[in-house]
Coordinates of C-alpha atoms and ligand atoms in Angstrom, one line a residue:
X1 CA 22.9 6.6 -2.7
X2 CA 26.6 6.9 -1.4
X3 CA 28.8 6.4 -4.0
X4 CA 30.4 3.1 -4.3
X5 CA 33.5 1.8 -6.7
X6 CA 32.8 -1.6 -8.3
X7 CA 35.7 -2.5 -6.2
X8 CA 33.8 -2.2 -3.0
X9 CA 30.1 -3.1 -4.3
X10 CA 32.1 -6.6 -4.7
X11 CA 33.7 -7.1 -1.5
X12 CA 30.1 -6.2 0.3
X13 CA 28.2 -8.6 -2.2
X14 CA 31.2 -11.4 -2.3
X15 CA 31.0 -10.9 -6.0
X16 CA 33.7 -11.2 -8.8
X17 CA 34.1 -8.4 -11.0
X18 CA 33.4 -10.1 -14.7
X19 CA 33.7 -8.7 -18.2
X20 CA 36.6 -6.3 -18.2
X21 CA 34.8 -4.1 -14.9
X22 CA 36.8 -1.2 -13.7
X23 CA 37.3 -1.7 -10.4
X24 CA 37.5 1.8 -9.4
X25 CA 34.7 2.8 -11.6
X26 CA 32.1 4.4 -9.1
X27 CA 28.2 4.0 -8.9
X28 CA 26.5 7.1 -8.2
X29 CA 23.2 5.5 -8.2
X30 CA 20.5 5.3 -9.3
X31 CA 20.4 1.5 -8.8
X32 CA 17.4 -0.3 -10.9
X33 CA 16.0 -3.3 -11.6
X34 CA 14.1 -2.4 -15.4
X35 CA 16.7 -1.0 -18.2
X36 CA 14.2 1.9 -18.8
X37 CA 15.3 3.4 -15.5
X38 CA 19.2 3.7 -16.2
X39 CA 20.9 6.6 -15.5
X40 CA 24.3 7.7 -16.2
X41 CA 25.9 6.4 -12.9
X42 CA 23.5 3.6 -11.9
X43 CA 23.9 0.2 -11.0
X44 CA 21.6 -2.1 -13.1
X45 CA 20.4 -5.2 -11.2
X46 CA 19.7 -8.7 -13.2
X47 CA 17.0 -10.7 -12.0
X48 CA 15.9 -13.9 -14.1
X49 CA 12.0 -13.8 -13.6
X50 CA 9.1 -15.9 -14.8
X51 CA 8.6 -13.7 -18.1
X52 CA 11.9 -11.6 -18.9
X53 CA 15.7 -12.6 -17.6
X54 CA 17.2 -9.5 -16.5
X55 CA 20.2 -10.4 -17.8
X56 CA 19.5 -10.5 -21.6
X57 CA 19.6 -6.2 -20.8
X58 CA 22.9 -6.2 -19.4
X59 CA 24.2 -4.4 -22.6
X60 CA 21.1 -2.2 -23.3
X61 CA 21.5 -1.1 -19.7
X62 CA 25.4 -0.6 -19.9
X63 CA 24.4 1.2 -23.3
X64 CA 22.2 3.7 -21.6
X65 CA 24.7 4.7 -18.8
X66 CA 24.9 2.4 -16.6
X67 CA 28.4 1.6 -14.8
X68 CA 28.0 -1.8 -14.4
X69 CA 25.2 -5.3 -14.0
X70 CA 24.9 -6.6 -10.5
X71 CA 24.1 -10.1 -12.1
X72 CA 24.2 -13.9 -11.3
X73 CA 26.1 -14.8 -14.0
X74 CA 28.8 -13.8 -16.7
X75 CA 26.9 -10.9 -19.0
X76 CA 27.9 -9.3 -22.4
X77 CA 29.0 -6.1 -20.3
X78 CA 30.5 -5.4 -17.6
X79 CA 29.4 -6.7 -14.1
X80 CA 29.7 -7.9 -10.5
X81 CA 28.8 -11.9 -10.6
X82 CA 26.8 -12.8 -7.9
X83 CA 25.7 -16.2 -6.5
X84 CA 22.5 -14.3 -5.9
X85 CA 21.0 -10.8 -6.9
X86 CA 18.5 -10.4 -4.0
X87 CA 20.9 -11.2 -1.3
X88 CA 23.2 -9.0 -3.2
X89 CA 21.3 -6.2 -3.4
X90 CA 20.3 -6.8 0.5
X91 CA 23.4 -6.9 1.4
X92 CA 24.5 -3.6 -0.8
X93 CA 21.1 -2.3 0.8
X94 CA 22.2 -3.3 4.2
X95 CA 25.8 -1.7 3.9
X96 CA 24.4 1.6 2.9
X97 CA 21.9 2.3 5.7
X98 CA 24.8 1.1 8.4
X99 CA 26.9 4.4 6.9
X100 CA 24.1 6.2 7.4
X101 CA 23.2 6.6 11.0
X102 CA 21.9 10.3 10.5
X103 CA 18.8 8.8 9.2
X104 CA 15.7 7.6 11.2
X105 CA 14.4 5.0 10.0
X106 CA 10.5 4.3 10.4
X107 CA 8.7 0.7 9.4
X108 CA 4.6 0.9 8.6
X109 CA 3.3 -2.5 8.4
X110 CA -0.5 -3.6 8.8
X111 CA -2.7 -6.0 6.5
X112 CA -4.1 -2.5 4.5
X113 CA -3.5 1.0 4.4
X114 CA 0.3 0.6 4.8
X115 CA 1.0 2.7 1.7
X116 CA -1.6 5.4 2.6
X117 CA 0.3 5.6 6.3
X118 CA 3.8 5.8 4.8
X119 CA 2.7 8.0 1.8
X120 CA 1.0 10.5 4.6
X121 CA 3.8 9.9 7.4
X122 CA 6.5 11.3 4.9
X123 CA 4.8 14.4 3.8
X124 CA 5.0 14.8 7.6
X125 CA 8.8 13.6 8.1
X126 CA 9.8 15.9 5.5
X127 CA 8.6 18.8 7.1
X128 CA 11.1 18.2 9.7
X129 CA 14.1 17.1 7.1
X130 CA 14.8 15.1 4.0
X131 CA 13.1 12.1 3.0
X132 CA 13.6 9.3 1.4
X133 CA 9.9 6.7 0.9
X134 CA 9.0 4.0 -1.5
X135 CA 7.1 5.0 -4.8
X136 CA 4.2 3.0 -4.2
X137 CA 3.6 -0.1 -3.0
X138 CA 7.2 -1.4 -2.9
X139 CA 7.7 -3.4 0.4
X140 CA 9.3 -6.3 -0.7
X141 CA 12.6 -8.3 -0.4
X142 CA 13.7 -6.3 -3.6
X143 CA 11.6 -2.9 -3.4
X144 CA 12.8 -2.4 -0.3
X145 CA 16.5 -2.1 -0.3
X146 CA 16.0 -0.6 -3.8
X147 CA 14.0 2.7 -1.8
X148 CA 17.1 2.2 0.6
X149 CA 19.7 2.6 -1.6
X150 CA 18.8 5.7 -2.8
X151 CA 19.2 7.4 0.6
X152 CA 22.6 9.5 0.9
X153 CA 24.2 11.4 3.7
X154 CA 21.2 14.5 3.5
X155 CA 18.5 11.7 4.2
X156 CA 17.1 11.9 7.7
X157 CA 14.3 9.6 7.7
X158 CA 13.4 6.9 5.4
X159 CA 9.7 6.0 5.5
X160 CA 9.4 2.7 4.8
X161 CA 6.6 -0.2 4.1
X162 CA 7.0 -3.8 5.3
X163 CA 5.0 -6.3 3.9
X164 CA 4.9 -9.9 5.0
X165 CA 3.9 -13.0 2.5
X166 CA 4.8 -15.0 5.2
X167 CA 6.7 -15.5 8.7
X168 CA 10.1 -14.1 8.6
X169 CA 10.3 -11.9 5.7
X170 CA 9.4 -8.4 8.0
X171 CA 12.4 -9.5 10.0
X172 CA 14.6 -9.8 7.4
X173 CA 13.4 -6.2 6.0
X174 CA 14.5 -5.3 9.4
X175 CA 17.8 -6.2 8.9
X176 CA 18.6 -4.3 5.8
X177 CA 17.6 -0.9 7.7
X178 CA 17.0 -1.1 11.3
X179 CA 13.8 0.8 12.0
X180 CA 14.0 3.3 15.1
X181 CA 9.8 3.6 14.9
X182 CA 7.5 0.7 14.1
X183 CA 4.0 1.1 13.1
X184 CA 1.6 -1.5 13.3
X185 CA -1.8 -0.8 11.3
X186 CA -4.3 -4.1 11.5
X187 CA -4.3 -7.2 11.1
X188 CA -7.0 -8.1 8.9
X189 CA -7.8 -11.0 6.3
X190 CA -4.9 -10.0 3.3
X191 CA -3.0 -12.6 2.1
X192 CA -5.1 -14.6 4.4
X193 CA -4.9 -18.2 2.5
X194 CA -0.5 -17.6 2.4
X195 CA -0.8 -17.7 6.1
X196 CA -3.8 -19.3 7.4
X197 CA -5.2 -17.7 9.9
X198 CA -5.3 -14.4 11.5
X199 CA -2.9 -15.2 14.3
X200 CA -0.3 -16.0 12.0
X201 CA -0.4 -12.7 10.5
X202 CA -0.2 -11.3 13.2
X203 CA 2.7 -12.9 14.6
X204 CA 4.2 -12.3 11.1
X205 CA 3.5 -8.6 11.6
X206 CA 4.8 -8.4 15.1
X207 CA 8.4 -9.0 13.7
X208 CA 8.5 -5.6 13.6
X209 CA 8.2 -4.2 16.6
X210 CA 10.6 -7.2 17.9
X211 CA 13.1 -6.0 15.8
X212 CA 13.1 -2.2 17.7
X213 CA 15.8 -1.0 19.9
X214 CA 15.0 0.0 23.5
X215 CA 15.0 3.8 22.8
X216 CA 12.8 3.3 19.7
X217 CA 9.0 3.4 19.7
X218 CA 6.4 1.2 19.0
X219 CA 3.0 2.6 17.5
X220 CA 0.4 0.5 18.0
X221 CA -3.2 0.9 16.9
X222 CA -5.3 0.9 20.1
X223 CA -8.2 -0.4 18.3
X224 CA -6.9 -3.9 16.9
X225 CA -6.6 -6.4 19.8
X226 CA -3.5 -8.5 18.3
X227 CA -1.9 -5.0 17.5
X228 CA -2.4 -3.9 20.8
X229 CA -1.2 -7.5 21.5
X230 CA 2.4 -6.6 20.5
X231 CA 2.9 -4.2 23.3
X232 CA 3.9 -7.3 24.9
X233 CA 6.5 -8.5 22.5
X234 CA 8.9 -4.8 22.2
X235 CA 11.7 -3.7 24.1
X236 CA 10.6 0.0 22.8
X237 CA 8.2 2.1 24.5
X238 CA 4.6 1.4 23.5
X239 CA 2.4 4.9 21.5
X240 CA -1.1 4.1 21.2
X241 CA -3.2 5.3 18.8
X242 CA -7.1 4.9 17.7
X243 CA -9.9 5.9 19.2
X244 CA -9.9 4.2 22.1
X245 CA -9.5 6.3 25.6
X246 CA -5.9 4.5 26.3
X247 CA -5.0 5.7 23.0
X248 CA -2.3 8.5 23.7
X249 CA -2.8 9.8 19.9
X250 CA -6.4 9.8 19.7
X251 CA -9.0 11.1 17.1
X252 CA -11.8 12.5 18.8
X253 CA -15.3 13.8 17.6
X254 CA -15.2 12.0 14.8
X255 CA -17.6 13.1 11.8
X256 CA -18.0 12.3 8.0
X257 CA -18.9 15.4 5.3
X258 CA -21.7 13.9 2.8
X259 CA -18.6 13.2 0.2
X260 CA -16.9 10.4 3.1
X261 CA -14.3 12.6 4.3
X262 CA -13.5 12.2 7.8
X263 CA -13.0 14.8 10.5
X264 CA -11.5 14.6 13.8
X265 CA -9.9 16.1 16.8
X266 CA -6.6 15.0 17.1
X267 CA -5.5 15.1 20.7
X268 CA -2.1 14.6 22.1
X269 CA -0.6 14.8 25.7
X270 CA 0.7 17.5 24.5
X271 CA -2.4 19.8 23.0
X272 CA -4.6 19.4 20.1
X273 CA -5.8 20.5 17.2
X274 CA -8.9 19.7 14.4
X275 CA -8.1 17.8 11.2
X276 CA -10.2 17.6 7.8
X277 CA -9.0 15.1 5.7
X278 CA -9.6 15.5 1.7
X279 CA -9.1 11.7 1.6
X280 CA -12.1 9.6 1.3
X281 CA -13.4 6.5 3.7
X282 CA -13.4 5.4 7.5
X283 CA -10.0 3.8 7.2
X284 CA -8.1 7.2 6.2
X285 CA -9.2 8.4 9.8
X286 CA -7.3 5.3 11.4
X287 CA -3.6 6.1 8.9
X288 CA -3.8 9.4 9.2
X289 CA -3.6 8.9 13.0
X290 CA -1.0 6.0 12.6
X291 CA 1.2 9.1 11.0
X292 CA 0.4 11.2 13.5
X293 CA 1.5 9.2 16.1
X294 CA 4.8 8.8 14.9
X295 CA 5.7 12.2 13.3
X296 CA 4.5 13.4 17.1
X297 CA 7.0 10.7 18.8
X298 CA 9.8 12.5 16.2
X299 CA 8.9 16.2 18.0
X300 CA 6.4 17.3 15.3
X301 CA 4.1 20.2 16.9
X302 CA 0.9 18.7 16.7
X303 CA -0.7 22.3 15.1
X304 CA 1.8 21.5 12.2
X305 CA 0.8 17.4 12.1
X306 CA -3.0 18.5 11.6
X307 CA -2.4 20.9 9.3
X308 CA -0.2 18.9 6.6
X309 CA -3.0 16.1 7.5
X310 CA -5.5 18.7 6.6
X311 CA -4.0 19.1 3.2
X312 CA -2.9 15.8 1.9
X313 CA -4.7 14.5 -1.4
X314 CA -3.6 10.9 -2.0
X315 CA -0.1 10.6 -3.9
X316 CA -0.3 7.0 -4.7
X317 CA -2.5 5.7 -7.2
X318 CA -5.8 4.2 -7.5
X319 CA -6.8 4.3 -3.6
X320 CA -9.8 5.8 -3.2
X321 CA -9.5 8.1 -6.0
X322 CA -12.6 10.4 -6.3
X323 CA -13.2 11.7 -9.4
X324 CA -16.9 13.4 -10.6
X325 CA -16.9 13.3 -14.0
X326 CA -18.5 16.8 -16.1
X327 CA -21.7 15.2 -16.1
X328 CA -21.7 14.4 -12.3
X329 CA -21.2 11.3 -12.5
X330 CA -18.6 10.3 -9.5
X331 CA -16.1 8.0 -9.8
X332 CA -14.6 6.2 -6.8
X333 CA -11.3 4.3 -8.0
X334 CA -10.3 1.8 -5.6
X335 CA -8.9 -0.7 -8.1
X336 CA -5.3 -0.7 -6.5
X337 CA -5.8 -4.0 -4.5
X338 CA -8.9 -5.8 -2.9
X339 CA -9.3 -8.2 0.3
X340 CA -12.7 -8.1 2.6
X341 CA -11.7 -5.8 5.2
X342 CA -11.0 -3.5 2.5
X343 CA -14.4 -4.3 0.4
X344 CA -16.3 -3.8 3.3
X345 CA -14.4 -0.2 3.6
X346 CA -15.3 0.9 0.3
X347 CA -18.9 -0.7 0.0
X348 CA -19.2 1.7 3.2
X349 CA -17.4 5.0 1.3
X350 CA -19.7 4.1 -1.6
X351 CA -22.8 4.2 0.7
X352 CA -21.9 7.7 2.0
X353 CA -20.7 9.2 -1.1
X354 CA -24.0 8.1 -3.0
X355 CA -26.1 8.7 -0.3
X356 CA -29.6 9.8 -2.2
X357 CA -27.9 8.8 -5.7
X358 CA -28.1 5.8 -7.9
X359 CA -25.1 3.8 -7.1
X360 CA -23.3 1.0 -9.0
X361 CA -20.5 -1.2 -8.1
X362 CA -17.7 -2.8 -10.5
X363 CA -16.0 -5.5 -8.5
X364 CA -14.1 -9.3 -9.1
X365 CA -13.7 -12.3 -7.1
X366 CA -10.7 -11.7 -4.5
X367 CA -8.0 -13.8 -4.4
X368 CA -5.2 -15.4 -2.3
X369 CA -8.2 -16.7 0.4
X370 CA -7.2 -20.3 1.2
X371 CA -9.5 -22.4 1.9
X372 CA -12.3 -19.9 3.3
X373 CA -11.8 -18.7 -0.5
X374 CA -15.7 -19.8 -1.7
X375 CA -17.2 -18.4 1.4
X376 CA -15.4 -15.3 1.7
X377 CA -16.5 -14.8 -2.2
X378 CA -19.9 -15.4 -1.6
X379 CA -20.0 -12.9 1.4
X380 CA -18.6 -10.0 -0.6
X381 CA -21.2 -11.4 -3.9
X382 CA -23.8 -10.5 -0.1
X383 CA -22.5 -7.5 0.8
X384 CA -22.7 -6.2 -2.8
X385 CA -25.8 -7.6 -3.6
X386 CA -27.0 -6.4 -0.1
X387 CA -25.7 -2.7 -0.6
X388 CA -29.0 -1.5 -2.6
X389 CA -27.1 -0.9 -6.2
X390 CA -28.9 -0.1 -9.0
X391 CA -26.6 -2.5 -11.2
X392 CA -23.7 -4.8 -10.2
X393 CA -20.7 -5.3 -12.8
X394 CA -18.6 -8.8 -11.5
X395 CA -15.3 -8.8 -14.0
X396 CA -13.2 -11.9 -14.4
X397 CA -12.9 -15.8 -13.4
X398 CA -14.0 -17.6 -10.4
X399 CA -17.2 -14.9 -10.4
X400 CA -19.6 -17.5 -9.3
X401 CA -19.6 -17.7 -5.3
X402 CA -19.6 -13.9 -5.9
X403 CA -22.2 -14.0 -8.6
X404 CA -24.6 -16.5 -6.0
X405 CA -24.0 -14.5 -3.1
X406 CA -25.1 -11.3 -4.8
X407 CA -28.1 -13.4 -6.7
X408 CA -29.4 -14.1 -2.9
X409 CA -29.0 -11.3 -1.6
X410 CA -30.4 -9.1 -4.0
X411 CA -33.4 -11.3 -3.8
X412 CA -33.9 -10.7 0.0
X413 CA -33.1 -7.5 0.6
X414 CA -34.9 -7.0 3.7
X415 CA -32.1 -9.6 5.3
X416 CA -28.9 -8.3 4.1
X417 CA -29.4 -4.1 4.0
X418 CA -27.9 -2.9 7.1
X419 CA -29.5 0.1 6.1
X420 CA -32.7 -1.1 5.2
X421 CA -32.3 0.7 2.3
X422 CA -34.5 -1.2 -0.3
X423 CA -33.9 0.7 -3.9
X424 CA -32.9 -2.3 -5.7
X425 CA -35.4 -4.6 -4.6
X426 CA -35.3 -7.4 -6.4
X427 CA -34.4 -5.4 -9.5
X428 CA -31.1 -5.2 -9.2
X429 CA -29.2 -6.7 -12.7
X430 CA -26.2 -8.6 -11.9
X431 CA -24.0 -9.1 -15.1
X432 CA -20.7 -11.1 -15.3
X433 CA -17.8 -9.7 -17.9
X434 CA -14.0 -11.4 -18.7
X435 CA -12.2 -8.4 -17.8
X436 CA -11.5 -4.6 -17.1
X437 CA -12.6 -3.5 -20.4
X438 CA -15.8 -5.3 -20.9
X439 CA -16.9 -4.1 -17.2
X440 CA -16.7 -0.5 -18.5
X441 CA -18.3 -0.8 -21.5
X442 CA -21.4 -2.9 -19.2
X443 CA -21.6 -0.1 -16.4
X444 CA -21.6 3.0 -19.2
X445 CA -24.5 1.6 -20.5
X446 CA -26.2 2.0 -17.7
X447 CA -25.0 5.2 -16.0
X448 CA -26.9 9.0 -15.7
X449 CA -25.6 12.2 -14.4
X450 CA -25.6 11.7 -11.1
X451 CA -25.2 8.2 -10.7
X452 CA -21.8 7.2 -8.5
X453 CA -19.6 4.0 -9.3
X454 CA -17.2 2.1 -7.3
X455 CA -14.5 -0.1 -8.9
X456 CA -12.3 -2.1 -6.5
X457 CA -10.9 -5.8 -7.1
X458 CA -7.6 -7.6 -6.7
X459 CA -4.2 -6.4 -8.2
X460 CA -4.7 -9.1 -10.7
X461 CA -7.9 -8.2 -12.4
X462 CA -6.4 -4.5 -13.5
X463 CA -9.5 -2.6 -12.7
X464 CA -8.3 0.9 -12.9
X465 CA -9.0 0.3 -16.5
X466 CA -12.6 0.7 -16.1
X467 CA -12.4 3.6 -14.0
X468 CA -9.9 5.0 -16.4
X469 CA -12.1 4.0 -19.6
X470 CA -15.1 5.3 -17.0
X471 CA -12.8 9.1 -17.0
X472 CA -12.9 9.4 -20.4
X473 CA -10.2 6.4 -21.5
X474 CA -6.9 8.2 -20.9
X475 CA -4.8 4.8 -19.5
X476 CA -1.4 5.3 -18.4
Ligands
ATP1 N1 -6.7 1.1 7.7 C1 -7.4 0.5 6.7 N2 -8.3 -0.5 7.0 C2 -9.0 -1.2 6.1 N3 -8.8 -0.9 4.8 C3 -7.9 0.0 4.4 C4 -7.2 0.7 5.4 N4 -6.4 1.6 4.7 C5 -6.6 1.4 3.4 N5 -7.5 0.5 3.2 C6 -8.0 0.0 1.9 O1 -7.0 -1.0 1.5 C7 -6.6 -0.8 0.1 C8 -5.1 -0.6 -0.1 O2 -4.7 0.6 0.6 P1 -3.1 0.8 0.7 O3 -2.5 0.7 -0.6 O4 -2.8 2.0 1.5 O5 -2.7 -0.5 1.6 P2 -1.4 -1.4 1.6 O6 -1.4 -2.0 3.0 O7 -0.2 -0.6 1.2 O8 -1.7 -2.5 0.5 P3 -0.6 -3.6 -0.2 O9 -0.4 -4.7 0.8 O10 -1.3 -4.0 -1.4 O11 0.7 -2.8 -0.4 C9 -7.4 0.4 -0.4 O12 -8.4 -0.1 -1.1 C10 -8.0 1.1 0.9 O13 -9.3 1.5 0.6
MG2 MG1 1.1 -0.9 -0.3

């Protein structure tokens, strides 16, 4: 971050310095929201949760180096007192990426694959100059301004994922750092029951690309009607990407290697070159062209974009991880977050990956649906009962539209296999678990060298235990 005296962090955040603060006292960063991550020089931020009130750590925090709490009232230590820490740290958030006009600053947003786009976009940036992007998934009104804040005057693009719970929150993001590039993904069924309904999602994630100045650039995914939509609702000039013959950024030739991994010609206006992904699964195809849309609209030569695309193995965790195990067993870990567009995704990578193999599939009732929430259940319970497994694991509550759609359709294969792939028939043992553990201990009974699992469910349920209790039980 720039380095800020107390003095100054108060004036931006109309706080009162509180408990003998040094004024002059200067924050090097970083600034943190969890005790554990002080460092000498940070700025620890109090936030009173459900669980834990930040500001019982104000001395711990102070004890381990840092300068001072950003808190919402008076602490054993000394601190800036806020009337409150988010808008505080927006604001701080806000004033930072204004003194920092050096730095381009590109938005991903999209219902799913937002954190493989920006994850894959900033390998790219940083081939053309430093980078600053969010560990993991944080997108929100307080993971966001905390990746902002530790940009500095060497940053020159921050990568940065926008998510929406509901209408106006990607437009506040905006605010804090004014994106120059906009990337719109899909707009699929996440979060679906928050919103209700598609459109409203995609008027949520449309905020975006409203929020881009005239010389900025909107990339828009050729392939989703309401992204394509937006075009309509930007000052910017409009990228497409997809496969789709408009689509200036286009994947062409598009082929899968037995394992899942896609393969494509990237074309440009500009030339084009042949890219071999080592990430696993149809959508992969449609991020890694979102990022090379806009690492092409920053000058990237598109002979360098394929390349890096070529070589990128997926850096945050639990998406599509593919792991065989010694005794070729394969492991597909895709426990990082569930919703149906992304089941369907993975039911497909696991149909590739296990083509000719006995396949089993780990999964738990999604969540956050609204009121579509019993249908939408018992279709995934179809499309895993329809997706010729020799054994289905269902871990945790609310199982049973899951566990009924999977009953039926296990029972009339012949309706639900796209494939008309029959193993299974009938057969097919369907066995509900509590939780991540229990799921693990149910599928090893049943798995040979070989076979290939998939584990995928919401956030909630955990399940990157089983597939780390599945890798031998190292958890981290
Ligand atoms: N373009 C896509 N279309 C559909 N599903 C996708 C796409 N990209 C990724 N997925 C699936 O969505 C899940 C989450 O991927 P990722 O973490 O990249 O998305 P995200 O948008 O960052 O999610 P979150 O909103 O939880 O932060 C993975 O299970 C992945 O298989
Ligand atoms: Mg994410």
């Amino acid at each position: 971050m720039i380095p800020l005296p107390l003095a100054r962090i108060a004036e931006i955040t109309s706080g009162a310095l509180s408990g003998m603060a040094d004024p002059r006292a200067v924050v090097r960063g970083p600034v943190v929201i969890d005790s554990r991550d002080v460092r000498p020089g940070s700025l620890f931020v109090a936030f009173k949760g459900a669980r834990v009130d930040g500001h019982d750590y104000a001395a711990q925090a102070v004890r381990a180096g840092a300068v001072a709490v950003l808190a919402s009232r008076a602490v054993d230590a000394p601190a800036v007192v806020v009337p409150d820490t988010a808008a505080a740290l927006a604001a701080l958030a806000t004033a930072q990426s204004a003194a920092l006009p050096g730095a381009t600053v590109i938005g991903v947003t999209g219902s799913a694959g937002k954190t493989t786009t920006k994850d894959l976009l900033a390998r790219l940036t940083a081939r053309m100059g430093a980078t600053i992007a969010p560990v993991g998934s944080f997108n929100n009104e307080i993971g966001h301004p905390l990746t902002v804040l530790r940009a500095d005057h060497e940053t020159r693009f921050m990568v940065l994922e926008l998510s929406a719970r509901n209408i106006g929150h990607i437009r506040a993001l905006t605010r804090i750092a004014p994106p120059r590039i906009g990337v719109v993904l899909n707009v699929g069924t996440a979060h679906l029951g928050v919103f209700g309904g598609k459109e409203a999602i995609a008027k949520a994630k449309g905020e975006l690309v409203e929020a881009l100045p005239r010389d900025g650039v909107a990339v828009l995914n050729a392939d989703d009607p309401l992204v394509r939509e937006m075009a309509a609702r930007t000052e910017a000039r409009v990228t497409l990407f997809g496969r789709a013959p408009e689509a200036a950024i286009r994947a062409e030739d598009v082929t899968f290697d037995e394992r899942g991994r896609g393969s494509y010609t990237l074309t440009t206006p500009s030339g084009s070159a042949r890219v071999s992904l080592l990430l696993y699964g149809e959508p992969a195809v449609e991020n890694s062209l979102a990022a090379a849309a806009a690492a092409y609209e920053l000058g990237l030569p598109v002979a360098t974009i394929a390349a890096e695309l070529s070589e990128a193995t997926p850096r945050s965790r639990w998406r599509m991880e593919v792991t065989d195990r010694p005794d070729g067993v394969t492991v597909i870990n895709d426990a990082y977050n569930a919703n149906p567009d992304s089941m369907r995704a993975a039911f497909a990578a696991l149909g590739s990956l296990g083509r000719g193999r006995r396949r089993f599939a780990v999964i738990a009732a999604l969540r956050e649906l609204g009121e579509d929430s019993t249908q939408l259940n018992t279709d995934l319970g179809r499309l895993a009962g329809g997706a010729g497994l020799s054994g289905l694991v269902v871990a945790g509550p609310e199982a049973d539209p899951v566990l009924a759609g999977a009953s039926a359709a296990a029972a009339h294969p012949g309706d639900m296999s796209p494939t008309g792939d029959m193993s299974g028939t009938g057969e097919m043992p369907i066995v509900h678990v509590p939780d991540a553990e229990a799921a693990a201990a149910q599928v090893s009974r049943w798995l040979r060298p070989g076979d290939v699992v998939l584990v995928k469910g919401p956030r909630a349920m955990s399940l990157e235990r089983t597939a780390e209790l599945l890798l031998g039980g190292a958890t981290q």
